[in-house]
Amino acid sequence: MRRRTLLTGAVLSAVAGPALATGTARAADPGPSVTRIATTRLDAQAIYFVSYDGLVNNNSFQKNGLLTYKGYQYAAWYTADRNAVVGRRALGATTWQTVKVGHTLRYNDSHNVISMGVSRVDGRLHLNMDSHSDGFTYVKSVAGLMDNPAGLSWTASRFGAPQSTLDGLTLTSQFTYPQFVATPEGRLQLSYRVGISGNGRNALAEYDGSRWTALGEWTSSTGTYTSEHGSSTARNMYLHGIDYDRNGRLHAFFTWREQNAAVMCNRGGITNHDTGYVYSDDRGRTWRNNAGTVVGITGGSDRVSVNDARLVVDPLNPDHSLMNQESQFTDSAGRPHAIISYVPGRFGQCTTNYVANRTANGRAFHVRRNASGAWQKTEIPVPLNSSQRTKLILDKYDNAYAIFPFGRIAGASAASGYTDWKLLFDGSGLNAFGEVVIDETRVAQDGVLSFMYQQKSSGTTPSALHVVDFRLPA
């Protein structure tokens, strides 16, 4: 039986893997703060429907629905008439240029988000959209569009025709969760899931400026997981993110979701369990556990499995409605941080309705690896008041910011060892539906936290979609 980990501020486990660069917050460094500086409207009437408790324009797992590159910010969304749109603005501008890319949303399914990526090797913008365990639509811009935004017009002619493959590369008929990530050399990788919830594998493809190549699957759906209630022999790994640090290490926090609900105390919960972590030092070809041991080869027969040793950094059984696909970030020393959330044991040892129980009693936790290589975990003293996800970023001083549902922002200082979490912005005036989409790329470029949010509506009545900006410590 797996031990429940419900402590706060506790050291979780030691790490015997390769040493990381050291980085220490200085006493003179400013603590976390946010100053709201601007709000711009992307669309007065964006499509609105709630499915799987989320919105198709504001599911926080879409990487990236909002990004910044070479002085311009880009956003992607679906309009009220279901058209996929990409907008851009110069940083600080109050208006957005928009272009339709020739695709319309097929289903009212909030999984079918639009994700963007930039291949620095040739200056293209890439979009992958409209997929949930089926096909996808892919669109890419002309070469150089991202390198000269001021000199090139923002028109539909700058984008190619929508495709059902990656320039002829067919990946899988069961495709979900596209996430683009740029390699340190400027190539672009696409992370995605093959299969379905509870029985799927994570895979990678890579674009080198001339063609896409399938690197293959790197996780396994097989093996046996046993809780105190029962066993399951199929699952999928849900990523909290997949990100390169400045030293070229690829980090991935995750949870497992079991196919068999018999592992739970009550079928009204959710079969997610454990927070795990793996990393790669060879651009996602080889995956290692906390001890530095190889646990998976992308495209090979040995893939990361639920039965591999030393994957778990925070053990938790499926009885607490642990959320999947939350958030991660790396600090200036390359150390990994994550946000996870669940219903702590002080509210009971068995959730019976994961939406209601998380809304009433869910809490978010900051999990990170410290300078000595040990994992630490701190509860953030801000109730979720939602079943949905919280996002994480770190500023130039390594202060941490948790962006909660409804656009609330909490922060903690690196100088305190992330023990002084407090609410910095309560979401006043946003009227946000729930989850927000963070611009993970902008923080390092100009010290601004940007996120996209959609205003609450009802039924299928369209509502306004906005981007709000906050100045972080200079």
Tab-separated table of C-alpha atoms in Angstrom:
chain	number	residue	atom	x	y	z
A	1	MET	CA	0.000	0.000	0.000
A	2	ARG	CA	1.334	3.454	-0.905
A	3	ARG	CA	1.909	5.987	1.831
A	4	ARG	CA	-0.193	9.145	1.727
A	5	THR	CA	1.983	12.252	1.701
A	6	LEU	CA	-0.023	15.017	3.315
A	7	LEU	CA	2.618	17.047	5.128
A	8	THR	CA	3.390	20.651	4.288
A	9	GLY	CA	6.861	22.137	4.110
A	10	ALA	CA	8.301	18.637	4.294
A	11	VAL	CA	11.436	17.255	2.710
A	12	LEU	CA	10.187	14.466	0.484
A	13	SER	CA	13.236	12.571	-0.754
A	14	ALA	CA	16.894	12.901	-1.570
A	15	VAL	CA	18.197	13.003	-5.114
A	16	ALA	CA	21.305	11.109	-6.118
A	17	GLY	CA	21.319	12.231	-9.728
A	18	PRO	CA	23.810	14.509	-11.451
A	19	ALA	CA	24.551	17.722	-9.607
A	20	LEU	CA	22.880	20.871	-10.904
A	21	ALA	CA	24.286	24.362	-10.970
A	22	THR	CA	23.857	26.187	-7.707
A	23	GLY	CA	21.916	29.404	-7.345
A	24	THR	CA	21.133	31.245	-4.132
A	25	ALA	CA	18.693	34.076	-3.508
A	26	ARG	CA	20.360	37.119	-1.981
A	27	ALA	CA	18.847	38.945	0.971
A	28	ALA	CA	18.829	42.172	-1.065
A	29	ASP	CA	16.752	40.673	-3.861
A	30	PRO	CA	13.171	41.949	-3.972
A	31	GLY	CA	10.389	39.603	-3.004
A	32	PRO	CA	7.423	38.759	-5.222
A	33	SER	CA	5.075	41.525	-6.330
A	34	VAL	CA	2.667	42.188	-9.190
A	35	THR	CA	1.523	45.539	-10.544
A	36	ARG	CA	-1.316	45.455	-13.017
A	37	ILE	CA	-0.310	47.570	-15.993
A	38	ALA	CA	-2.689	46.807	-18.875
A	39	THR	CA	-5.594	44.738	-20.134
A	40	THR	CA	-6.307	44.272	-23.835
A	41	ARG	CA	-9.242	42.577	-25.516
A	42	LEU	CA	-8.594	39.875	-28.087
A	43	ASP	CA	-12.186	39.156	-29.003
A	44	ALA	CA	-15.489	40.600	-27.811
A	45	GLN	CA	-17.347	37.412	-28.771
A	46	ALA	CA	-15.118	34.343	-28.420
A	47	ILE	CA	-16.664	30.879	-28.502
A	48	TYR	CA	-17.929	29.732	-25.108
A	49	PHE	CA	-19.029	26.292	-23.964
A	50	VAL	CA	-18.065	24.313	-20.888
A	51	SER	CA	-16.981	20.718	-21.367
A	52	TYR	CA	-14.805	18.581	-19.095
A	53	ASP	CA	-15.131	21.556	-16.688
A	54	GLY	CA	-13.112	23.788	-19.016
A	55	LEU	CA	-13.163	26.160	-21.998
A	56	VAL	CA	-11.522	25.436	-25.335
A	57	ASN	CA	-9.888	28.899	-25.321
A	58	ASN	CA	-8.617	28.701	-21.754
A	59	ASN	CA	-7.400	25.238	-20.907
A	60	SER	CA	-4.164	25.790	-19.054
A	61	PHE	CA	-2.491	22.702	-20.552
A	62	GLN	CA	-2.326	24.296	-24.019
A	63	LYS	CA	1.323	25.064	-24.673
A	64	ASN	CA	1.417	27.700	-25.912
A	65	GLY	CA	-1.853	29.526	-26.375
A	66	LEU	CA	0.007	32.771	-25.642
A	67	LEU	CA	3.692	33.408	-26.359
A	68	THR	CA	6.223	36.193	-26.891
A	69	TYR	CA	8.987	36.233	-29.492
A	70	LYS	CA	11.315	39.030	-30.616
A	71	GLY	CA	9.260	41.880	-29.193
A	72	TYR	CA	5.842	40.646	-30.291
A	73	GLN	CA	3.197	38.674	-28.433
A	74	TYR	CA	1.018	36.056	-30.139
A	75	ALA	CA	-2.325	34.549	-29.086
A	76	ALA	CA	-4.527	31.855	-30.611
A	77	TRP	CA	-8.239	31.199	-30.066
A	78	TYR	CA	-11.575	30.262	-31.631
A	79	THR	CA	-14.112	32.951	-32.488
A	80	ALA	CA	-17.862	32.728	-31.918
A	81	ASP	CA	-18.261	31.386	-35.476
A	82	ARG	CA	-15.666	28.644	-34.668
A	83	ASN	CA	-12.830	30.079	-36.765
A	84	ALA	CA	-9.274	29.493	-35.558
A	85	VAL	CA	-7.576	32.870	-35.233
A	86	VAL	CA	-4.021	33.987	-34.469
A	87	GLY	CA	-3.373	37.494	-33.215
A	88	ARG	CA	-0.202	39.480	-32.663
A	89	ARG	CA	0.793	42.788	-31.130
A	90	ALA	CA	4.005	44.628	-30.403
A	91	LEU	CA	4.718	44.404	-26.687
A	92	GLY	CA	2.964	47.263	-24.961
A	93	ALA	CA	0.517	47.849	-27.813
A	94	THR	CA	-3.175	48.013	-26.968
A	95	THR	CA	-4.537	46.534	-30.192
A	96	TRP	CA	-4.045	43.161	-31.850
A	97	GLN	CA	-3.766	42.238	-35.498
A	98	THR	CA	-5.715	39.064	-36.259
A	99	VAL	CA	-5.795	36.523	-39.054
A	100	LYS	CA	-7.937	33.461	-39.674
A	101	VAL	CA	-5.851	30.403	-40.513
A	102	GLY	CA	-8.475	28.476	-42.482
A	103	HIS	CA	-9.779	26.017	-39.900
A	104	THR	CA	-13.060	25.806	-37.968
A	105	LEU	CA	-13.525	23.961	-34.676
A	106	ARG	CA	-15.189	20.575	-35.246
A	107	TYR	CA	-16.665	19.726	-31.832
A	108	ASN	CA	-17.704	21.361	-28.591
A	109	ASP	CA	-14.858	19.683	-26.731
A	110	SER	CA	-12.589	21.762	-24.500
A	111	HIS	CA	-9.644	19.433	-25.194
A	112	ASN	CA	-9.474	20.730	-28.775
A	113	VAL	CA	-7.251	23.690	-27.925
A	114	ILE	CA	-4.859	25.588	-30.186
A	115	SER	CA	-1.171	25.267	-29.301
A	116	MET	CA	1.603	27.353	-30.869
A	117	GLY	CA	5.339	26.963	-31.264
A	118	VAL	CA	8.215	28.814	-32.943
A	119	SER	CA	11.005	27.090	-34.841
A	120	ARG	CA	13.894	29.500	-34.396
A	121	VAL	CA	15.904	27.655	-37.022
A	122	ASP	CA	13.688	29.103	-39.779
A	123	GLY	CA	11.474	31.685	-38.066
A	124	ARG	CA	8.162	29.906	-38.574
A	125	LEU	CA	5.072	29.898	-36.367
A	126	HIS	CA	3.456	26.446	-36.002
A	127	LEU	CA	-0.075	25.644	-34.811
A	128	ASN	CA	-1.606	22.314	-33.841
A	129	MET	CA	-5.299	22.267	-32.971
A	130	ASP	CA	-8.633	20.520	-32.676
A	131	SER	CA	-7.718	17.052	-31.409
A	132	HIS	CA	-8.985	14.705	-28.702
A	133	SER	CA	-8.022	11.082	-29.277
A	134	ASP	CA	-8.481	11.518	-33.011
A	135	GLY	CA	-6.838	13.456	-35.844
A	136	PHE	CA	-5.418	16.979	-35.655
A	137	THR	CA	-5.109	20.076	-37.813
A	138	TYR	CA	-1.671	21.583	-38.414
A	139	VAL	CA	-0.813	24.979	-39.889
A	140	LYS	CA	2.564	26.657	-40.259
A	141	SER	CA	3.613	30.103	-41.415
A	142	VAL	CA	6.081	31.042	-44.102
A	143	ALA	CA	9.728	31.035	-43.092
A	144	GLY	CA	11.016	34.216	-41.463
A	145	LEU	CA	7.621	35.550	-40.383
A	146	MET	CA	8.604	35.512	-36.708
A	147	ASP	CA	12.000	37.103	-37.327
A	148	ASN	CA	10.710	40.275	-38.978
A	149	PRO	CA	7.261	41.029	-37.532
A	150	ALA	CA	7.518	44.778	-38.063
A	151	GLY	CA	8.430	44.346	-41.715
A	152	LEU	CA	6.029	41.571	-42.744
A	153	SER	CA	2.271	42.035	-42.937
A	154	TRP	CA	-0.012	39.863	-40.815
A	155	THR	CA	-2.242	38.275	-43.438
A	156	ALA	CA	-3.669	34.846	-44.235
A	157	SER	CA	-1.241	34.593	-47.153
A	158	ARG	CA	1.580	34.216	-44.622
A	159	PHE	CA	0.163	30.852	-43.543
A	160	GLY	CA	-0.028	27.576	-45.396
A	161	ALA	CA	-3.137	25.494	-45.895
A	162	PRO	CA	-4.424	23.432	-42.948
A	163	GLN	CA	-3.091	19.864	-42.932
A	164	SER	CA	-4.055	16.610	-41.237
A	165	THR	CA	-0.380	15.584	-41.053
A	166	LEU	CA	2.915	17.255	-40.201
A	167	ASP	CA	3.967	18.062	-43.753
A	168	GLY	CA	3.140	14.504	-44.753
A	169	LEU	CA	4.227	12.794	-41.520
A	170	THR	CA	1.308	10.829	-40.070
A	171	LEU	CA	1.679	10.347	-36.334
A	172	THR	CA	-1.346	8.474	-34.951
A	173	SER	CA	-5.110	8.257	-35.356
A	174	GLN	CA	-5.467	8.858	-31.584
A	175	PHE	CA	-3.741	12.203	-30.989
A	176	THR	CA	-4.243	14.545	-28.008
A	177	TYR	CA	-2.449	17.277	-26.037
A	178	PRO	CA	-0.100	18.928	-28.538
A	179	GLN	CA	2.672	20.833	-26.782
A	180	PHE	CA	5.437	22.556	-28.719
A	181	VAL	CA	8.837	23.042	-27.108
A	182	ALA	CA	11.904	24.660	-28.713
A	183	THR	CA	15.260	22.946	-28.339
A	184	PRO	CA	18.339	24.989	-27.391
A	185	GLU	CA	19.550	24.702	-31.004
A	186	GLY	CA	16.344	26.234	-32.369
A	187	ARG	CA	14.634	23.068	-33.571
A	188	LEU	CA	11.004	22.551	-32.567
A	189	GLN	CA	9.644	19.471	-30.843
A	190	LEU	CA	6.029	18.397	-30.541
A	191	SER	CA	4.938	16.414	-27.490
A	192	TYR	CA	1.637	14.542	-27.722
A	193	ARG	CA	-0.316	11.585	-26.378
A	194	VAL	CA	-0.993	8.452	-28.402
A	195	GLY	CA	-4.114	6.555	-27.308
A	196	ILE	CA	-6.786	7.551	-24.823
A	197	SER	CA	-7.157	8.631	-21.209
A	198	GLY	CA	-6.214	5.711	-18.983
A	199	ASN	CA	-4.492	3.851	-21.806
A	200	GLY	CA	-2.031	6.052	-23.671
A	201	ARG	CA	1.635	6.827	-24.270
A	202	ASN	CA	3.577	10.067	-24.605
A	203	ALA	CA	5.535	10.626	-27.811
A	204	LEU	CA	7.749	13.212	-29.501
A	205	ALA	CA	8.250	14.514	-33.025
A	206	GLU	CA	10.923	17.002	-34.134
A	207	TYR	CA	11.208	19.691	-36.815
A	208	ASP	CA	14.697	20.681	-37.992
A	209	GLY	CA	13.778	23.481	-40.374
A	210	SER	CA	13.264	21.246	-43.385
A	211	ARG	CA	11.135	18.307	-42.241
A	212	TRP	CA	9.352	16.642	-39.345
A	213	THR	CA	10.630	13.344	-37.914
A	214	ALA	CA	8.792	11.045	-35.519
A	215	LEU	CA	11.101	10.313	-32.579
A	216	GLY	CA	8.621	7.836	-31.123
A	217	GLU	CA	6.903	6.973	-27.866
A	218	TRP	CA	8.744	7.283	-24.557
A	219	THR	CA	6.223	6.179	-21.914
A	220	SER	CA	4.493	2.862	-21.370
A	221	SER	CA	0.833	2.231	-20.604
A	222	THR	CA	1.521	-1.282	-19.270
A	223	GLY	CA	2.507	-2.637	-15.859
A	224	THR	CA	0.513	-3.194	-12.685
A	225	TYR	CA	-0.397	-0.531	-10.154
A	226	THR	CA	-1.985	-1.703	-6.906
A	227	SER	CA	-3.644	0.456	-4.267
A	228	GLU	CA	-5.322	-0.636	-1.051
A	229	HIS	CA	-8.566	-0.961	-3.036
A	230	GLY	CA	-7.565	-2.842	-6.164
A	231	SER	CA	-5.265	-3.062	-9.178
A	232	SER	CA	-4.995	-1.630	-12.667
A	233	THR	CA	-2.936	-2.847	-15.620
A	234	ALA	CA	-3.327	0.129	-17.987
A	235	ARG	CA	-2.790	3.879	-17.630
A	236	ASN	CA	-1.363	7.024	-19.150
A	237	MET	CA	1.176	9.573	-17.959
A	238	TYR	CA	-0.210	13.119	-17.781
A	239	LEU	CA	2.519	15.752	-18.090
A	240	HIS	CA	2.595	18.875	-15.945
A	241	GLY	CA	4.805	20.265	-18.679
A	242	ILE	CA	7.837	19.562	-20.831
A	243	ASP	CA	10.458	22.313	-20.757
A	244	TYR	CA	14.135	22.937	-21.429
A	245	ASP	CA	16.149	24.896	-18.881
A	246	ARG	CA	18.941	27.287	-19.859
A	247	ASN	CA	21.484	24.466	-19.633
A	248	GLY	CA	19.633	22.252	-22.105
A	249	ARG	CA	18.083	19.756	-19.699
A	250	LEU	CA	14.527	18.701	-20.568
A	251	HIS	CA	12.281	18.418	-17.488
A	252	ALA	CA	8.913	16.684	-17.092
A	253	PHE	CA	6.766	16.377	-13.973
A	254	PHE	CA	3.770	14.058	-14.274
A	255	THR	CA	0.955	12.102	-12.669
A	256	TRP	CA	-0.333	8.656	-13.624
A	257	ARG	CA	-3.999	8.033	-14.444
A	258	GLU	CA	-5.198	4.458	-14.090
A	259	GLN	CA	-7.764	2.896	-16.391
A	260	ASN	CA	-9.389	0.707	-13.733
A	261	ALA	CA	-11.518	2.690	-11.269
A	262	ALA	CA	-11.160	-0.192	-8.789
A	263	VAL	CA	-7.997	1.509	-7.483
A	264	MET	CA	-10.139	4.285	-5.919
A	265	CYS	CA	-12.128	4.319	-2.712
A	266	ASN	CA	-15.107	5.788	-4.608
A	267	ARG	CA	-15.881	5.992	-8.320
A	268	GLY	CA	-16.809	9.645	-7.991
A	269	GLY	CA	-13.141	10.488	-7.555
A	270	ILE	CA	-10.392	10.430	-10.168
A	271	THR	CA	-7.757	7.730	-10.685
A	272	ASN	CA	-4.744	10.065	-10.757
A	273	HIS	CA	-1.966	9.133	-8.332
A	274	ASP	CA	1.582	10.150	-7.409
A	275	THR	CA	3.667	13.063	-8.647
A	276	GLY	CA	6.684	11.891	-10.609
A	277	TYR	CA	9.619	13.481	-12.380
A	278	VAL	CA	11.978	12.512	-15.195
A	279	TYR	CA	14.556	14.428	-17.192
A	280	SER	CA	16.553	14.139	-20.409
A	281	ASP	CA	19.997	15.510	-21.245
A	282	ASP	CA	19.953	14.423	-24.897
A	283	ARG	CA	16.959	16.296	-26.283
A	284	GLY	CA	14.341	13.783	-25.223
A	285	ARG	CA	16.007	10.671	-26.585
A	286	THR	CA	16.872	9.172	-23.190
A	287	TRP	CA	14.926	9.633	-19.950
A	288	ARG	CA	16.333	9.380	-16.429
A	289	ASN	CA	14.814	9.113	-12.961
A	290	ASN	CA	15.711	11.042	-9.797
A	291	ALA	CA	18.821	8.929	-9.283
A	292	GLY	CA	20.090	9.566	-12.808
A	293	THR	CA	19.283	6.032	-13.948
A	294	VAL	CA	17.987	5.550	-17.490
A	295	VAL	CA	14.319	4.530	-17.320
A	296	GLY	CA	13.222	5.040	-20.905
A	297	ILE	CA	14.427	5.356	-24.495
A	298	THR	CA	12.268	7.333	-26.916
A	299	GLY	CA	11.291	5.102	-29.782
A	300	GLY	CA	12.734	2.048	-28.051
A	301	SER	CA	11.270	-0.944	-26.280
A	302	ASP	CA	12.274	0.288	-22.813
A	303	ARG	CA	9.905	3.122	-21.928
A	304	VAL	CA	9.117	4.982	-18.717
A	305	SER	CA	6.757	2.738	-16.747
A	306	VAL	CA	4.694	2.942	-13.573
A	307	ASN	CA	6.864	0.141	-12.190
A	308	ASP	CA	10.187	1.971	-12.712
A	309	ALA	CA	12.060	2.840	-9.521
A	310	ARG	CA	12.597	6.339	-8.168
A	311	LEU	CA	10.160	8.175	-10.407
A	312	VAL	CA	7.873	9.402	-7.635
A	313	VAL	CA	8.770	12.618	-5.800
A	314	ASP	CA	5.464	12.907	-3.914
A	315	PRO	CA	3.523	9.680	-3.284
A	316	LEU	CA	-0.266	9.988	-3.145
A	317	ASN	CA	-2.928	7.343	-3.686
A	318	PRO	CA	-5.965	7.913	-5.962
A	319	ASP	CA	-8.317	8.836	-3.088
A	320	HIS	CA	-7.576	12.585	-3.002
A	321	SER	CA	-8.556	13.831	-6.497
A	322	LEU	CA	-5.031	14.762	-7.540
A	323	MET	CA	-5.196	16.993	-10.634
A	324	ASN	CA	-3.399	16.120	-13.863
A	325	GLN	CA	-1.541	18.511	-16.211
A	326	GLU	CA	-1.006	21.262	-13.672
A	327	SER	CA	2.209	23.272	-14.049
A	328	GLN	CA	6.007	23.345	-13.881
A	329	PHE	CA	8.894	25.798	-14.271
A	330	THR	CA	12.672	25.806	-13.780
A	331	ASP	CA	14.645	28.362	-11.790
A	332	SER	CA	17.830	30.220	-12.728
A	333	ALA	CA	19.956	27.287	-11.546
A	334	GLY	CA	17.999	24.757	-13.602
A	335	ARG	CA	16.186	23.298	-10.621
A	336	PRO	CA	12.664	21.980	-11.331
A	337	HIS	CA	9.549	23.370	-9.608
A	338	ALA	CA	5.926	22.254	-9.950
A	339	ILE	CA	2.440	23.042	-8.731
A	340	ILE	CA	0.218	20.096	-7.829
A	341	SER	CA	-3.222	20.134	-6.209
A	342	TYR	CA	-5.523	17.721	-4.414
A	343	VAL	CA	-7.767	17.384	-1.360
A	344	PRO	CA	-5.528	17.002	1.710
A	345	GLY	CA	-6.180	14.212	4.178
A	346	ARG	CA	-7.347	16.606	6.894
A	347	PHE	CA	-10.557	16.922	4.845
A	348	GLY	CA	-11.000	13.163	4.684
A	349	GLN	CA	-9.304	10.144	3.169
A	350	CYS	CA	-11.788	9.547	0.328
A	351	THR	CA	-13.114	12.018	-2.220
A	352	THR	CA	-16.486	10.999	-3.623
A	353	ASN	CA	-17.010	13.782	-6.189
A	354	TYR	CA	-13.780	15.217	-7.506
A	355	VAL	CA	-15.288	18.485	-8.786
A	356	ALA	CA	-17.295	19.216	-5.629
A	357	ASN	CA	-14.590	18.013	-3.238
A	358	ARG	CA	-11.784	19.917	-4.961
A	359	THR	CA	-13.919	23.059	-5.085
A	360	ALA	CA	-14.742	22.808	-1.387
A	361	ASN	CA	-11.410	21.598	-0.001
A	362	GLY	CA	-8.753	21.470	-2.705
A	363	ARG	CA	-5.339	22.990	-2.028
A	364	ALA	CA	-2.318	23.643	-4.228
A	365	PHE	CA	1.217	22.645	-3.264
A	366	HIS	CA	4.600	23.901	-4.431
A	367	VAL	CA	7.011	21.010	-5.062
A	368	ARG	CA	10.633	21.785	-5.888
A	369	ARG	CA	14.151	20.461	-5.742
A	370	ASN	CA	16.403	22.500	-3.476
A	371	ALA	CA	20.100	23.333	-3.731
A	372	SER	CA	21.107	20.201	-1.809
A	373	GLY	CA	19.179	17.988	-4.242
A	374	ALA	CA	16.282	17.149	-1.909
A	375	TRP	CA	12.630	17.491	-2.855
A	376	GLN	CA	10.555	19.869	-0.779
A	377	LYS	CA	6.836	20.592	-0.692
A	378	THR	CA	4.864	23.512	0.741
A	379	GLU	CA	1.112	24.010	0.859
A	380	ILE	CA	0.022	27.333	-0.607
A	381	PRO	CA	-2.465	28.897	1.844
A	382	VAL	CA	-4.986	29.926	-0.809
A	383	PRO	CA	-8.086	27.700	-1.219
A	384	LEU	CA	-8.691	26.586	-4.796
A	385	ASN	CA	-12.442	27.323	-4.712
A	386	SER	CA	-12.422	25.473	-8.019
A	387	SER	CA	-11.823	22.025	-9.476
A	388	GLN	CA	-9.407	23.514	-11.996
A	389	ARG	CA	-5.670	24.006	-12.459
A	390	THR	CA	-3.112	26.476	-11.123
A	391	LYS	CA	-0.141	27.729	-13.165
A	392	LEU	CA	3.422	28.477	-12.033
A	393	ILE	CA	6.104	30.943	-13.118
A	394	LEU	CA	9.346	32.217	-11.549
A	395	ASP	CA	10.730	35.733	-11.986
A	396	LYS	CA	14.353	36.834	-12.532
A	397	TYR	CA	14.985	36.593	-8.781
A	398	ASP	CA	13.497	33.077	-8.629
A	399	ASN	CA	10.464	34.271	-6.678
A	400	ALA	CA	7.541	31.930	-7.385
A	401	TYR	CA	4.057	32.932	-8.554
A	402	ALA	CA	1.004	30.662	-8.582
A	403	ILE	CA	-1.769	31.845	-10.888
A	404	PHE	CA	-4.959	30.307	-9.545
A	405	PRO	CA	-8.320	29.838	-11.241
A	406	PHE	CA	-10.180	33.129	-11.738
A	407	GLY	CA	-6.857	34.934	-12.246
A	408	ARG	CA	-5.847	35.133	-8.602
A	409	ILE	CA	-2.076	35.417	-8.065
A	410	ALA	CA	-0.076	34.275	-5.022
A	411	GLY	CA	3.668	34.633	-4.549
A	412	ALA	CA	6.536	33.362	-2.417
A	413	SER	CA	10.118	34.554	-2.167
A	414	ALA	CA	13.185	32.517	-2.972
A	415	ALA	CA	14.898	34.178	0.008
A	416	SER	CA	12.404	32.557	2.410
A	417	GLY	CA	12.817	29.134	0.847
A	418	TYR	CA	9.276	29.576	-0.560
A	419	THR	CA	7.679	29.498	2.877
A	420	ASP	CA	6.004	32.932	2.755
A	421	TRP	CA	3.243	32.357	0.200
A	422	LYS	CA	0.622	35.124	0.182
A	423	LEU	CA	-2.104	36.417	-2.112
A	424	LEU	CA	-0.888	39.290	-4.305
A	425	PHE	CA	-3.914	39.799	-6.582
A	426	ASP	CA	-7.420	38.564	-5.873
A	427	GLY	CA	-8.736	38.601	-9.445
A	428	SER	CA	-10.901	41.660	-8.845
A	429	GLY	CA	-12.593	42.959	-11.955
A	430	LEU	CA	-11.604	40.116	-14.259
A	431	ASN	CA	-14.779	38.019	-14.004
A	432	ALA	CA	-12.667	35.141	-15.325
A	433	PHE	CA	-14.271	31.748	-15.929
A	434	GLY	CA	-11.590	29.649	-14.242
A	435	GLU	CA	-8.297	28.487	-15.723
A	436	VAL	CA	-6.024	30.978	-17.431
A	437	VAL	CA	-3.389	30.544	-20.147
A	438	ILE	CA	0.051	31.836	-19.167
A	439	ASP	CA	2.644	33.361	-21.467
A	440	GLU	CA	5.529	31.248	-20.170
A	441	THR	CA	7.989	32.882	-22.569
A	442	ARG	CA	7.449	36.556	-21.748
A	443	VAL	CA	8.599	36.660	-18.128
A	444	ALA	CA	12.281	36.323	-18.983
A	445	GLN	CA	12.079	38.773	-21.886
A	446	ASP	CA	10.664	41.876	-20.219
A	447	GLY	CA	9.684	40.971	-16.651
A	448	VAL	CA	5.938	40.918	-17.350
A	449	LEU	CA	3.452	38.230	-16.363
A	450	SER	CA	0.787	37.958	-19.077
A	451	PHE	CA	-2.152	35.637	-19.073
A	452	MET	CA	-5.184	35.094	-21.279
A	453	TYR	CA	-8.595	34.677	-19.690
A	454	GLN	CA	-12.202	34.494	-20.830
A	455	GLN	CA	-15.073	36.126	-19.022
A	456	LYS	CA	-17.750	33.990	-17.426
A	457	SER	CA	-20.850	33.361	-19.502
A	458	SER	CA	-23.630	30.786	-19.516
A	459	GLY	CA	-24.628	28.013	-21.852
A	460	THR	CA	-23.080	28.702	-25.238
A	461	THR	CA	-23.298	32.489	-25.159
A	462	PRO	CA	-19.986	33.909	-26.478
A	463	SER	CA	-17.947	36.118	-24.152
A	464	ALA	CA	-14.961	38.445	-24.205
A	465	LEU	CA	-11.415	37.093	-24.293
A	466	HIS	CA	-8.649	39.232	-22.769
A	467	VAL	CA	-4.926	39.378	-22.032
A	468	VAL	CA	-3.883	41.044	-18.782
A	469	ASP	CA	-0.326	42.140	-17.960
A	470	PHE	CA	1.393	42.487	-14.594
A	471	ARG	CA	4.791	44.038	-13.976
A	472	LEU	CA	7.099	41.842	-11.869
A	473	PRO	CA	10.076	43.076	-9.803
A	474	ALA	CA	12.657	44.803	-11.987
